[in-house]
PDB file of C-alpha atoms in Angstrom:
ATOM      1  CA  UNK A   1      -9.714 -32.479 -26.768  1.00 51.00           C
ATOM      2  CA  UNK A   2      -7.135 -30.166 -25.525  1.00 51.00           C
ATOM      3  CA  UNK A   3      -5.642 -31.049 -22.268  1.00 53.00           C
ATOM      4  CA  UNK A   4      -6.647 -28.757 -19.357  1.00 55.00           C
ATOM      5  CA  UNK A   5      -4.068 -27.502 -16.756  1.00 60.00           C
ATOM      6  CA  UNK A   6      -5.933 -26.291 -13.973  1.00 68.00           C
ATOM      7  CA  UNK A   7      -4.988 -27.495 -10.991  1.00 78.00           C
ATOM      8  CA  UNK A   8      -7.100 -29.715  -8.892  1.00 88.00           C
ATOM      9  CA  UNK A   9      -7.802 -28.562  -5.458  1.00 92.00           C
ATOM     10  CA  UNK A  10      -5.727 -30.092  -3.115  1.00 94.00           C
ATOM     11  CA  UNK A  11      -8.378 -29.374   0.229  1.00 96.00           C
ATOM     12  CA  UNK A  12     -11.110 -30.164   1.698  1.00 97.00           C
ATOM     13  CA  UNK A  13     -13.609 -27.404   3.129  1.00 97.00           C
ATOM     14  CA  UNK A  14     -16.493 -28.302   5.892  1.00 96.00           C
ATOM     15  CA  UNK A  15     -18.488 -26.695   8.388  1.00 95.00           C
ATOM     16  CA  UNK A  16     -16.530 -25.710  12.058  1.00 94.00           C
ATOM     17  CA  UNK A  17     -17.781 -28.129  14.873  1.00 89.00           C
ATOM     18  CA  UNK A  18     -17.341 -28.050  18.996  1.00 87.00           C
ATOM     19  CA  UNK A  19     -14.491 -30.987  18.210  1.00 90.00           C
ATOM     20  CA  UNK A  20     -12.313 -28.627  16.282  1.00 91.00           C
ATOM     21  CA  UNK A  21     -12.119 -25.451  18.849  1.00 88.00           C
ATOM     22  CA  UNK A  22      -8.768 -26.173  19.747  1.00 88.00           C
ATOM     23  CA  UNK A  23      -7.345 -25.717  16.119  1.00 93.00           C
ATOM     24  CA  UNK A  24     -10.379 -22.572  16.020  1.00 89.00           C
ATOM     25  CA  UNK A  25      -8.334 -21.285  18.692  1.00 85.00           C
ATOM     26  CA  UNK A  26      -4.775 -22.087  17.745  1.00 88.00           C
ATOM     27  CA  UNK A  27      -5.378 -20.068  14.118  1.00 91.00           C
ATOM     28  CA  UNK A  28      -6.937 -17.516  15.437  1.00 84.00           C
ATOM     29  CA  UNK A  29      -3.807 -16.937  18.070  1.00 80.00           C
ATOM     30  CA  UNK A  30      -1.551 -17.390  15.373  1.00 84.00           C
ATOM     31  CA  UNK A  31      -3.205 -15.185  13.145  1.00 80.00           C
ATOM     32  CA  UNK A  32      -3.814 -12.238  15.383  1.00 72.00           C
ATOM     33  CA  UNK A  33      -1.123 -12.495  17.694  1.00 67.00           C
ATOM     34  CA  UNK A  34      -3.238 -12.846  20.521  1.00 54.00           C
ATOM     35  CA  UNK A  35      -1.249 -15.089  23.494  1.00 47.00           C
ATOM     36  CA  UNK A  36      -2.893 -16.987  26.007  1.00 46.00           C
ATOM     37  CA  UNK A  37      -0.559 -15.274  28.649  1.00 45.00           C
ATOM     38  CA  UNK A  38      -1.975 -11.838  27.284  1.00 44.00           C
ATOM     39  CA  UNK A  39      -5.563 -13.296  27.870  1.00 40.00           C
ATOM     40  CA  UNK A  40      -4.649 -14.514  31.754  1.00 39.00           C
ATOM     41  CA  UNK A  41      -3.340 -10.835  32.490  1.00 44.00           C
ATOM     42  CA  UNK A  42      -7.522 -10.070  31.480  1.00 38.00           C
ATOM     43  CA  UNK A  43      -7.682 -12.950  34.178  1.00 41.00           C
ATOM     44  CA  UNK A  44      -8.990 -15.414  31.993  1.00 37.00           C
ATOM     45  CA  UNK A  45      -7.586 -19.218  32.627  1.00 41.00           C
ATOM     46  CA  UNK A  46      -6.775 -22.381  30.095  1.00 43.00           C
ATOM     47  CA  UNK A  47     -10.193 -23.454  30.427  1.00 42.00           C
ATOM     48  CA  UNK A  48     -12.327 -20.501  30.437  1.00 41.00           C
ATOM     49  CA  UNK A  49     -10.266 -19.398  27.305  1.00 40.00           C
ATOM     50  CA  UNK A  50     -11.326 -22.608  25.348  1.00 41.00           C
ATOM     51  CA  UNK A  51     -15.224 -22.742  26.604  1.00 42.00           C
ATOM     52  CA  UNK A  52     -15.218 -19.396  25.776  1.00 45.00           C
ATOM     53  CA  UNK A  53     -15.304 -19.912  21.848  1.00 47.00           C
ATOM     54  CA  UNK A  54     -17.751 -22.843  21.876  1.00 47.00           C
ATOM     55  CA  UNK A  55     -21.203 -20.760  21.732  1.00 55.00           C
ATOM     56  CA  UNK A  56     -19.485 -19.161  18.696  1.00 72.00           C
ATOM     57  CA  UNK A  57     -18.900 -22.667  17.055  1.00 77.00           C
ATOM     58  CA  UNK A  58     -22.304 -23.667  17.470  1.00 77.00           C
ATOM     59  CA  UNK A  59     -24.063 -20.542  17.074  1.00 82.00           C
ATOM     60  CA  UNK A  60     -22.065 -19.411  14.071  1.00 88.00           C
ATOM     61  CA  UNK A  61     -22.067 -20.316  11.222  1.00 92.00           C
ATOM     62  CA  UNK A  62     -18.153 -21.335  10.475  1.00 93.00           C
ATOM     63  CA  UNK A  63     -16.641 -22.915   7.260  1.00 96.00           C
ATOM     64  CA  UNK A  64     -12.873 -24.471   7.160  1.00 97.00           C
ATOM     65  CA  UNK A  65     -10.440 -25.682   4.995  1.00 98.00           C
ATOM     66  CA  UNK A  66      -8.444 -28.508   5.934  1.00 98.00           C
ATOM     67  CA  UNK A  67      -5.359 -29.594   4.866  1.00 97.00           C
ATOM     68  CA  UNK A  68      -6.160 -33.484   5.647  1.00 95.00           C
ATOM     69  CA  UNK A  69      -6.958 -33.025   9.282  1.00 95.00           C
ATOM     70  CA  UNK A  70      -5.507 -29.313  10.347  1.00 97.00           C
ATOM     71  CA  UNK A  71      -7.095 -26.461  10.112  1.00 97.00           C
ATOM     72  CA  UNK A  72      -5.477 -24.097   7.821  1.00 97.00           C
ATOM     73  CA  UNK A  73      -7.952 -21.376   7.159  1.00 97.00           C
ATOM     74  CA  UNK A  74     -11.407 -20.386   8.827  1.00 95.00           C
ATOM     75  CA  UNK A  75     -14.459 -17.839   7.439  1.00 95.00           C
ATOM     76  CA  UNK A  76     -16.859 -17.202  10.223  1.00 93.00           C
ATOM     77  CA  UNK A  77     -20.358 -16.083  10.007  1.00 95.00           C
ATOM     78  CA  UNK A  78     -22.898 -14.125  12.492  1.00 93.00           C
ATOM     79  CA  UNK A  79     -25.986 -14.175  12.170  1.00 95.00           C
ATOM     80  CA  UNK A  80     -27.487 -10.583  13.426  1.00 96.00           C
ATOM     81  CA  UNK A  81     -30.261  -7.930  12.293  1.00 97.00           C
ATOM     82  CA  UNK A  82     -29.720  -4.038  11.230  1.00 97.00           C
ATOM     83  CA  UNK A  83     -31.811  -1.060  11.453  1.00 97.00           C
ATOM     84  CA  UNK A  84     -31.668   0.348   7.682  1.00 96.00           C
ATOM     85  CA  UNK A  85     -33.863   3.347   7.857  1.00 95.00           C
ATOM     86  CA  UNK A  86     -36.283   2.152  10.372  1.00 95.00           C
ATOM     87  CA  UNK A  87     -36.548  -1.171   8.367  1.00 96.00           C
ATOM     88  CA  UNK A  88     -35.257  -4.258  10.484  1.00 97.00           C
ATOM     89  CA  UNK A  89     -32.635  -6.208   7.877  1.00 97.00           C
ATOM     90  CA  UNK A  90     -30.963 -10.108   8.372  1.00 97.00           C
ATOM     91  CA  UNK A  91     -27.092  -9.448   8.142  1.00 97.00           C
ATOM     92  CA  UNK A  92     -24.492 -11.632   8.196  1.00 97.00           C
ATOM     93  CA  UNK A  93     -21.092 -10.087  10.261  1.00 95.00           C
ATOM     94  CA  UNK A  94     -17.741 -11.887   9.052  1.00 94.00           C
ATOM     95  CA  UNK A  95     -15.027 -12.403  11.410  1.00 88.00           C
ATOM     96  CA  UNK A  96     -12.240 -14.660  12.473  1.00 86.00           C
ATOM     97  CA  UNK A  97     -11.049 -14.271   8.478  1.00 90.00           C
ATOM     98  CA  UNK A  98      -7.728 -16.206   9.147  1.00 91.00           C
ATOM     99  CA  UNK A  99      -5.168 -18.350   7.148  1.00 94.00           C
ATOM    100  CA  UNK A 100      -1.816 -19.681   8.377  1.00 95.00           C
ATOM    101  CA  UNK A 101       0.447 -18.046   6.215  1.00 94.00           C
ATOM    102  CA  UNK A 102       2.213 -20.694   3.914  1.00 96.00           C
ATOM    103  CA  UNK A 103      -1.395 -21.888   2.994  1.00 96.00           C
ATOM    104  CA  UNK A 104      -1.869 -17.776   1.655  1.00 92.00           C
ATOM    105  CA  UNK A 105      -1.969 -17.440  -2.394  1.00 91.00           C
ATOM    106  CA  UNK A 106      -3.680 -20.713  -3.090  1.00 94.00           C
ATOM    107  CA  UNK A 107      -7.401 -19.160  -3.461  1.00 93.00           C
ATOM    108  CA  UNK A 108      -8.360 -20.862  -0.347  1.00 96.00           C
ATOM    109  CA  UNK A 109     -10.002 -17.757   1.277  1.00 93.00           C
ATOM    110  CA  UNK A 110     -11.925 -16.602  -2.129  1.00 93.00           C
ATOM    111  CA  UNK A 111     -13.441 -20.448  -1.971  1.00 96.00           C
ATOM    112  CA  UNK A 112     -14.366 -19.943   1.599  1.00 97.00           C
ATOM    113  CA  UNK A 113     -16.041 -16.244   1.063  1.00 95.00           C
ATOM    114  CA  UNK A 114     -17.859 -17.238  -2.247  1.00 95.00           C
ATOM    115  CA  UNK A 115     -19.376 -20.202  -0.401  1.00 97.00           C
ATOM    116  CA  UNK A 116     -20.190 -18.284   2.867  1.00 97.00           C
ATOM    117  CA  UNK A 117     -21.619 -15.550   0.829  1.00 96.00           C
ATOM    118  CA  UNK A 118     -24.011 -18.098  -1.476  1.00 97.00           C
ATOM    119  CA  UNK A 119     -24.802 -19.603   2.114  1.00 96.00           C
ATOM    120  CA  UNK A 120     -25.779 -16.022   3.544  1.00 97.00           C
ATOM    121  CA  UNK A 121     -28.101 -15.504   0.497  1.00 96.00           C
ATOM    122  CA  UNK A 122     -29.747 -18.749   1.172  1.00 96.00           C
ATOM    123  CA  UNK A 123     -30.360 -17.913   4.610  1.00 95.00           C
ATOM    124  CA  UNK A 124     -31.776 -14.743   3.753  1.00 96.00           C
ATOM    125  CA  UNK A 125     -29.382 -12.446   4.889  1.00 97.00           C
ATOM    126  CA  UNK A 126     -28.925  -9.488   2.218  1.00 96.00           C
ATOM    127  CA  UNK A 127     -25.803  -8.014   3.614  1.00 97.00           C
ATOM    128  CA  UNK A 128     -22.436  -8.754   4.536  1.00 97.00           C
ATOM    129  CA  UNK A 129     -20.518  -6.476   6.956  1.00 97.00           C
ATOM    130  CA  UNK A 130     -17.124  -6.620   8.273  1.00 94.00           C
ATOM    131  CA  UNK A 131     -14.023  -4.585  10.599  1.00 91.00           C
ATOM    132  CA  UNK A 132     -11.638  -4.853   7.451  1.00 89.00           C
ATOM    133  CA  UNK A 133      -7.994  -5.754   7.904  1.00 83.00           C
ATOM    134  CA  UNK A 134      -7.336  -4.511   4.315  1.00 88.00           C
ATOM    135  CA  UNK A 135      -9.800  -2.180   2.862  1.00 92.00           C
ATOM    136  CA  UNK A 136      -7.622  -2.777  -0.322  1.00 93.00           C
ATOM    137  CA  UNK A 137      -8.266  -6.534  -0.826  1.00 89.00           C
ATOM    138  CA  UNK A 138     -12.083  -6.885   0.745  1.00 92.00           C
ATOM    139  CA  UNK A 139     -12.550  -3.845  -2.535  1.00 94.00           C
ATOM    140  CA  UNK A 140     -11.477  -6.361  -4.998  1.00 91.00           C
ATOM    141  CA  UNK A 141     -14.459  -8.983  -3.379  1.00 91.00           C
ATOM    142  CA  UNK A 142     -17.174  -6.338  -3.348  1.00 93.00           C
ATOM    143  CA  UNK A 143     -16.985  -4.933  -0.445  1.00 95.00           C
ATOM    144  CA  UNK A 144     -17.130  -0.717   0.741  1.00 97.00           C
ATOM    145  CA  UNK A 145     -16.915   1.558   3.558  1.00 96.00           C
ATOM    146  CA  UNK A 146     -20.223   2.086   4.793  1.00 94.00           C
ATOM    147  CA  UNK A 147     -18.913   3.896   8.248  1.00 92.00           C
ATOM    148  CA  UNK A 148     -16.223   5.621  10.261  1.00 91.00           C
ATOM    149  CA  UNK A 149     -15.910   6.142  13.767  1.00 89.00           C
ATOM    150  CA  UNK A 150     -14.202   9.113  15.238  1.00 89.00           C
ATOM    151  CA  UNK A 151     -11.854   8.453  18.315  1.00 91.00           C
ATOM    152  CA  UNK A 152     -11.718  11.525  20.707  1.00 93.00           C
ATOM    153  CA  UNK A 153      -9.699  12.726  23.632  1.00 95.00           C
ATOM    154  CA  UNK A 154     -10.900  15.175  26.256  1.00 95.00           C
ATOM    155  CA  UNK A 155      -8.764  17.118  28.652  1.00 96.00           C
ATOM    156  CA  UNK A 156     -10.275  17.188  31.924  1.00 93.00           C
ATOM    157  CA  UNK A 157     -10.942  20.492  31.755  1.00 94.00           C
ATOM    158  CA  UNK A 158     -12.665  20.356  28.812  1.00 94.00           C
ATOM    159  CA  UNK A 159     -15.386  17.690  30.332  1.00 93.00           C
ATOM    160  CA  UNK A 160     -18.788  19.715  29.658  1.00 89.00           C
ATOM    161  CA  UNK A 161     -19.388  21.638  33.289  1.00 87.00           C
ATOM    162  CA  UNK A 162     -23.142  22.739  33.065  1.00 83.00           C
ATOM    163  CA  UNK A 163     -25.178  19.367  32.448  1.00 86.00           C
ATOM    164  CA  UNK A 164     -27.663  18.879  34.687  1.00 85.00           C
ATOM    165  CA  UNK A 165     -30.720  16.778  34.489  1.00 93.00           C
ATOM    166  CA  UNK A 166     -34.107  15.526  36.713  1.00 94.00           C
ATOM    167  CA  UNK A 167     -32.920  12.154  37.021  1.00 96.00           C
ATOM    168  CA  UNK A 168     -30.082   9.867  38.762  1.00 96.00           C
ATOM    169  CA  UNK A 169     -27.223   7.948  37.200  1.00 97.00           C
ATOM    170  CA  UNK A 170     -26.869   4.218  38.743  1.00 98.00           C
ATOM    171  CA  UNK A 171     -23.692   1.838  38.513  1.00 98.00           C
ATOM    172  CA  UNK A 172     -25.111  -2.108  37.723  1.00 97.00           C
ATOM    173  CA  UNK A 173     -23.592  -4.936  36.858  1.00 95.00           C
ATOM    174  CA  UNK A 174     -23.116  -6.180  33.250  1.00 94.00           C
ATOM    175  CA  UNK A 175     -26.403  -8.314  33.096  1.00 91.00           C
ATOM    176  CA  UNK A 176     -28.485  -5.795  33.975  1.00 95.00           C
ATOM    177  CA  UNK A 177     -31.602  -6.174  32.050  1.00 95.00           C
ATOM    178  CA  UNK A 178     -32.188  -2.388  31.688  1.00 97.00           C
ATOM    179  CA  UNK A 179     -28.681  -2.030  30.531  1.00 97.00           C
ATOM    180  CA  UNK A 180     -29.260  -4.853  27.442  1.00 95.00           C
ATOM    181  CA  UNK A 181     -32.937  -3.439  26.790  1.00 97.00           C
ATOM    182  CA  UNK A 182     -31.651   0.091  26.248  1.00 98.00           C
ATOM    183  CA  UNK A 183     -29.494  -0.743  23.598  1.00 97.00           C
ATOM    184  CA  UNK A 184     -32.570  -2.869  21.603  1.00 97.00           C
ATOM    185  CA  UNK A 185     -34.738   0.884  21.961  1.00 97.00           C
ATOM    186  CA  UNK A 186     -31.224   2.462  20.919  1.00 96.00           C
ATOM    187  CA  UNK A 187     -31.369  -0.308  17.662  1.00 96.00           C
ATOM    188  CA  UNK A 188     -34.575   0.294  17.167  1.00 97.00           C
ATOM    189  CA  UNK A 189     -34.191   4.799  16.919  1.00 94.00           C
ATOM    190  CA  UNK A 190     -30.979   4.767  15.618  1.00 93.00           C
ATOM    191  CA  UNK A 191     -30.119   3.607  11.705  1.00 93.00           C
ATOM    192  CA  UNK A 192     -27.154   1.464  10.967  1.00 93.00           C
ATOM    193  CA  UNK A 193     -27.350  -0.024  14.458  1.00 94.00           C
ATOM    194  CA  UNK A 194     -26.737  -3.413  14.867  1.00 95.00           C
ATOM    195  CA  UNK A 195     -29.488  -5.261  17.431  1.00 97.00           C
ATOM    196  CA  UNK A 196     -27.349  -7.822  20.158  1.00 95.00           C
ATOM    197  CA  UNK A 197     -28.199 -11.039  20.252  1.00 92.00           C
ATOM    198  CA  UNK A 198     -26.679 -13.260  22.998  1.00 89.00           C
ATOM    199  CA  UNK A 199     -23.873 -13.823  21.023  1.00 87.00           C
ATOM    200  CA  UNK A 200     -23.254 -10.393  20.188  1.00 90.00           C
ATOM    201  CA  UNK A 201     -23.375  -9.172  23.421  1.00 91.00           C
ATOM    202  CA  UNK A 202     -20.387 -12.155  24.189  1.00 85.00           C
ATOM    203  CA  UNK A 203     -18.689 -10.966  21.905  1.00 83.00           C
ATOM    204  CA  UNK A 204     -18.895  -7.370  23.115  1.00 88.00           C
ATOM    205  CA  UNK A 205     -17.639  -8.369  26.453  1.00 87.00           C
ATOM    206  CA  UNK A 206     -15.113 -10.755  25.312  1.00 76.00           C
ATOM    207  CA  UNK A 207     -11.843  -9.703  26.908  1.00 70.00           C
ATOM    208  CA  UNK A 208     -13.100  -6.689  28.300  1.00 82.00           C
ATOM    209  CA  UNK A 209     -11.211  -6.292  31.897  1.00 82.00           C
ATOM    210  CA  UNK A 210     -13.029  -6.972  34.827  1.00 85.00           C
ATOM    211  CA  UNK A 211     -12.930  -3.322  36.090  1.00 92.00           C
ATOM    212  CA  UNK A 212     -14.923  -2.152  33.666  1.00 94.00           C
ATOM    213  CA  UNK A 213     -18.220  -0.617  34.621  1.00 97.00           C
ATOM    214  CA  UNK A 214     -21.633   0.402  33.714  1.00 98.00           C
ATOM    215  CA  UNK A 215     -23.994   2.973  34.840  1.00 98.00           C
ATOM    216  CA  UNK A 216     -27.446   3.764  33.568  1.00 98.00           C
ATOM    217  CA  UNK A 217     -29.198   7.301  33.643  1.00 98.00           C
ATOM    218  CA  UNK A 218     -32.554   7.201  34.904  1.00 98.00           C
ATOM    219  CA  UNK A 219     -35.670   9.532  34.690  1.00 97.00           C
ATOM    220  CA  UNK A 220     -37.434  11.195  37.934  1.00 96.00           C
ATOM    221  CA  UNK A 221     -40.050   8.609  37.136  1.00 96.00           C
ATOM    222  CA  UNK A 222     -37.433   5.954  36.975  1.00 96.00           C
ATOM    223  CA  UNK A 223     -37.173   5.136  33.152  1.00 98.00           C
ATOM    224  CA  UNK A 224     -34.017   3.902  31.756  1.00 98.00           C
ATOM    225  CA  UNK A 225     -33.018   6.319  29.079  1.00 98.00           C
ATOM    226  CA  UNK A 226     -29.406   5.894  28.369  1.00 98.00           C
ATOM    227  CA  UNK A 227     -26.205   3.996  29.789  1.00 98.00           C
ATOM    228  CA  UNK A 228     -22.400   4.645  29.718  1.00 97.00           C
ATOM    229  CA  UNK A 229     -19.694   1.544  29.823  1.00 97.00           C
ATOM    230  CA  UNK A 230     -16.535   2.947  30.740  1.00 97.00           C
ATOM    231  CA  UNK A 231     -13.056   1.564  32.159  1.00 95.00           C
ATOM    232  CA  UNK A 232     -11.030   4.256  34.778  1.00 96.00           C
ATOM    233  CA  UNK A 233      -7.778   3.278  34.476  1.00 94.00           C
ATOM    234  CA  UNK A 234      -4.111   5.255  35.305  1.00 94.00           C
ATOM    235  CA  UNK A 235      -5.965   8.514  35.433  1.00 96.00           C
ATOM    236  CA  UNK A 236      -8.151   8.004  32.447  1.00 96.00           C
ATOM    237  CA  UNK A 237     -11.967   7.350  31.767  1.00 96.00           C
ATOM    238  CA  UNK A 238     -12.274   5.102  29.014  1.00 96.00           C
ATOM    239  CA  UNK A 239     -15.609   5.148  27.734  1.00 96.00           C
ATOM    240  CA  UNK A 240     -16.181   2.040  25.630  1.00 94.00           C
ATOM    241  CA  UNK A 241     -19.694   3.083  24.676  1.00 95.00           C
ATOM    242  CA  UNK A 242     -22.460   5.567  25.470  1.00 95.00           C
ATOM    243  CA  UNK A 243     -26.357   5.341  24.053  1.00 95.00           C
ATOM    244  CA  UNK A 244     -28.808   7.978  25.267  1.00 96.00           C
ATOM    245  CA  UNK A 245     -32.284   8.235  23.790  1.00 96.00           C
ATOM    246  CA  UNK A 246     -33.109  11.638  24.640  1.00 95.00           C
ATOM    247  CA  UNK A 247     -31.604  15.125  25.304  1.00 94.00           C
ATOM    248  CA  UNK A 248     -32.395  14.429  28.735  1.00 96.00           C
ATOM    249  CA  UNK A 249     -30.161  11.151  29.513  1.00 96.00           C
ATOM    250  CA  UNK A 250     -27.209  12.409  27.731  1.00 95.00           C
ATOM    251  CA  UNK A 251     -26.834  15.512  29.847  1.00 95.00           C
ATOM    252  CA  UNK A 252     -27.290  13.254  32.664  1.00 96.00           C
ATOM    253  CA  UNK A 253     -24.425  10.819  31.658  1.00 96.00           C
ATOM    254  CA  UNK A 254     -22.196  13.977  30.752  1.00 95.00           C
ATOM    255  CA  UNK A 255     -23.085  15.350  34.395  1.00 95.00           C
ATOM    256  CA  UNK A 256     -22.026  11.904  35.491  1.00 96.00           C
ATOM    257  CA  UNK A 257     -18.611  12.005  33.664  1.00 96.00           C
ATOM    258  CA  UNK A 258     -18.148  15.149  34.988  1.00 95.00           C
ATOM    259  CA  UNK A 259     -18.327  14.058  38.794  1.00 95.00           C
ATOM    260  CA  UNK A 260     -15.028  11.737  37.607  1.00 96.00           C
ATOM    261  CA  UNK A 261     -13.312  15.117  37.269  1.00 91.00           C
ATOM    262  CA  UNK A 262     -10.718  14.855  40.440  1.00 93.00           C
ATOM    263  CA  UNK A 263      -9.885  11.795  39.550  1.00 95.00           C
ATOM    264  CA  UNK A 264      -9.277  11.713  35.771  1.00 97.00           C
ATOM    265  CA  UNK A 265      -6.580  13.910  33.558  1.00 97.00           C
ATOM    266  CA  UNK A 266      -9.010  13.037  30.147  1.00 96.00           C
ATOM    267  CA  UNK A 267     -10.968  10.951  28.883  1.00 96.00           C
ATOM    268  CA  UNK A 268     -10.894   8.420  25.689  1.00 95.00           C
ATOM    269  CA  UNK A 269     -13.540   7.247  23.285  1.00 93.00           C
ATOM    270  CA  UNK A 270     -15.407   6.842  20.451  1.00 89.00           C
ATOM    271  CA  UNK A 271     -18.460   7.569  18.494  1.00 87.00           C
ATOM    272  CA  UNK A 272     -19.673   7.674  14.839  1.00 78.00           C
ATOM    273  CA  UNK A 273     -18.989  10.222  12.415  1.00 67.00           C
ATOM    274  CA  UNK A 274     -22.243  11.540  12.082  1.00 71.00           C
ATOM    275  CA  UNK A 275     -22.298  12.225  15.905  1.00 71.00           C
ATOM    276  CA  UNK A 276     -18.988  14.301  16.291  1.00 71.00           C
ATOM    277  CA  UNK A 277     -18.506  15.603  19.805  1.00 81.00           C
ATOM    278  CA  UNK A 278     -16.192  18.672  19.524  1.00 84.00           C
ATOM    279  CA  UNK A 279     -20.011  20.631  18.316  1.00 83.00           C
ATOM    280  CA  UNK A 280     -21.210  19.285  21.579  1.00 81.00           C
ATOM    281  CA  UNK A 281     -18.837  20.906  24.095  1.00 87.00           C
ATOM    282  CA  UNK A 282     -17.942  24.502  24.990  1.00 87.00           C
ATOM    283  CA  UNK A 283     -14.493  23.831  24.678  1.00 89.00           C
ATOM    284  CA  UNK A 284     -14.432  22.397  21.061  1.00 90.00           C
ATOM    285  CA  UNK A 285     -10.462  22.649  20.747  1.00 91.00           C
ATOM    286  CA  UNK A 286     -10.327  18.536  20.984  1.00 93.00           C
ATOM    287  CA  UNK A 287      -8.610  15.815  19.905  1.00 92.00           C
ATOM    288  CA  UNK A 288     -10.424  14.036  17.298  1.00 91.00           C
ATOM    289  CA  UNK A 289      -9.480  11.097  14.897  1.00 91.00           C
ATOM    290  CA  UNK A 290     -11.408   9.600  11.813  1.00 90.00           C
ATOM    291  CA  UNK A 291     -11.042   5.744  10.676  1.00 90.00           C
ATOM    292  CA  UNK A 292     -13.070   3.687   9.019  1.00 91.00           C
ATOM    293  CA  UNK A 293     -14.902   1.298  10.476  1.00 91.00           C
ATOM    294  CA  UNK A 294     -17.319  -1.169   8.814  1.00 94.00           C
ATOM    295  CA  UNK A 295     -17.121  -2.086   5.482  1.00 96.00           C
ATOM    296  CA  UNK A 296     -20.279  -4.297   3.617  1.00 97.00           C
ATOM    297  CA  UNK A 297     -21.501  -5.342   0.775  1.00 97.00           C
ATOM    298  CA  UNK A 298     -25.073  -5.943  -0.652  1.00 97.00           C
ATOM    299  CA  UNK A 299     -25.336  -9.785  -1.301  1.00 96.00           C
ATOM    300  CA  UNK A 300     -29.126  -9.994  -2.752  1.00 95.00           C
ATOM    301  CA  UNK A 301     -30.088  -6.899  -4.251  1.00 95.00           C
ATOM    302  CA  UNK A 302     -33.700  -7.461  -5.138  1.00 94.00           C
ATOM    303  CA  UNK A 303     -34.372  -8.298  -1.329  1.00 94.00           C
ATOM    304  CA  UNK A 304     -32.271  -5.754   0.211  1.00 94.00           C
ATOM    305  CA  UNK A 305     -34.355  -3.300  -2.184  1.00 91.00           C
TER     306      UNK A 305
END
């Protein structure tokens, strides 16, 4: 029998637990160039910044290669649900895709997406999406674009003038329970939207700076009916996201933006390409950018059909 030369590999892989955060964190750091001295200027501290990543260990579903006992690549997993044309799908989000750099070429991160991907199946989920650092290399495993997202920028004077509506717009804190419910009726209307589970909605707030604000529009008969999360900052209103379900609530957030007028010069944000604001304003002359955003791939056909 002819003698083989493939290599044996030289790693062990294993499932992420709450002992290994520190190396969790350490890769991740490394790997986006995220320093704990940029997260204390969000006015995080040592602690909060290591506590902070242990619902994700045990709610996630992370794999890890080890070279003997360090952590030198990760593959993490969320569990979440999709609105696919009014049809309610099990998805599985990828993130934290890292590898320290001298461990790169060795088909570590294939092993750890080919076993995540078999586990996803197994669990039921029929798609895998992900923000993609390289839309070149996640092609060559499968994966597509399946959205963009248009980044805008609005002179102040070109902040819609004429919106009025019945109801009233109310700041809240961020666990406001009409604020999370909105966006489940949002999910629910809107295909392609992802539903927020707790540990989506961590992750949504993750690093967000403490200035940042919410305000929901309400009906005359006091119905929540849409919300705006925004950030004012050095003469700009930063909206990081804005949901209406009804004609009615986005006037009233767009009166509400308005009413910022003195105190802004523009304001900065995004939405999805199939919602692009420049047909929605008087003034269409705007600043708008397209990127993609989400990439995914369809990991059990028969069931996602």
């Amino acid at each position: 029998m002819a003698p083989t030369n493939k290599k044996e590999f030289p790693y062990s892989i294993r499932d992420l637990t709450t002992k290994d955060v520190d190396q969790y964190n350490q890769l991740l750091r490394y790997a986006f160039q995220v320093t704990e001295q940029e997260l204390m200027e969000y006015g995080w501290e040592s602690e909060e910044i290591k506590q902070s990543k242990f619902p994700i260990i045990e709610r996630a579903n992370i794999l890890g290669c080890y070279d003997e006992d360090k952590l030198i690549s990760q593959f993490a997993v969320y569990p979440l649900k999709m609105n696919i044309l009014n049809q309610t799908y099990e998805i599985g989000f990828i993130t934290s895709v890292s590898t320290y750099p001298e461990y790169t070429g060795e088909g570590i991160m294939s092993r750890l997406m080919k076993k995540s991907l078999l586990r996803m199946k197994e669990k039921g989920q029929s798609l895998a999406l992900l923000y993609p650092y390289s839309i070149p290399l996640y092609r060559k495993f499968g994966w597509e674009i399946i959205s963009s997202k248009i980044s805008y920028q609005i002179m102040d004077r070109q902040i819609p003038a004429n919106r009025t509506a019945e109801g009233k717009v109310q700041r809240v804190d961020w666990e406001n329970e009409d604020f999370m419910k909105l966006h489940t009726q949002f999910a629910k209307q809107t295909h392609g939207c992802l539903y927020r589970n707790s540990l989506a909605w961590d992750e949504y707030w993750r690093w967000t700076e403490d200035s940042t604000q919410v305000a929901i529009y309400y009906s005359k008969g006091n119905q929540p009916l849409g919300y705006l999360v925004y950030l004012l900052k050095e003469d700009i209103m930063y909206i990081k996201e804005m949901i209406f379900l009804n004609r009615e609530a986005k006037d009233g957030l767009w009166g509400y933006i308005h009413a910022h007028d003195s105190m802004i010069d523009e304001v900065r944000g995004s939405t999805y390409s199939n919602e692009p604001m420049a047909f929605d304003l008087d003034d269409s002359a705007i600043k708008e950018t397209i990127r993609p955003y989400i990439m995914g791939r369809i990991i059990d056909v028969p069931v996602f059909f």
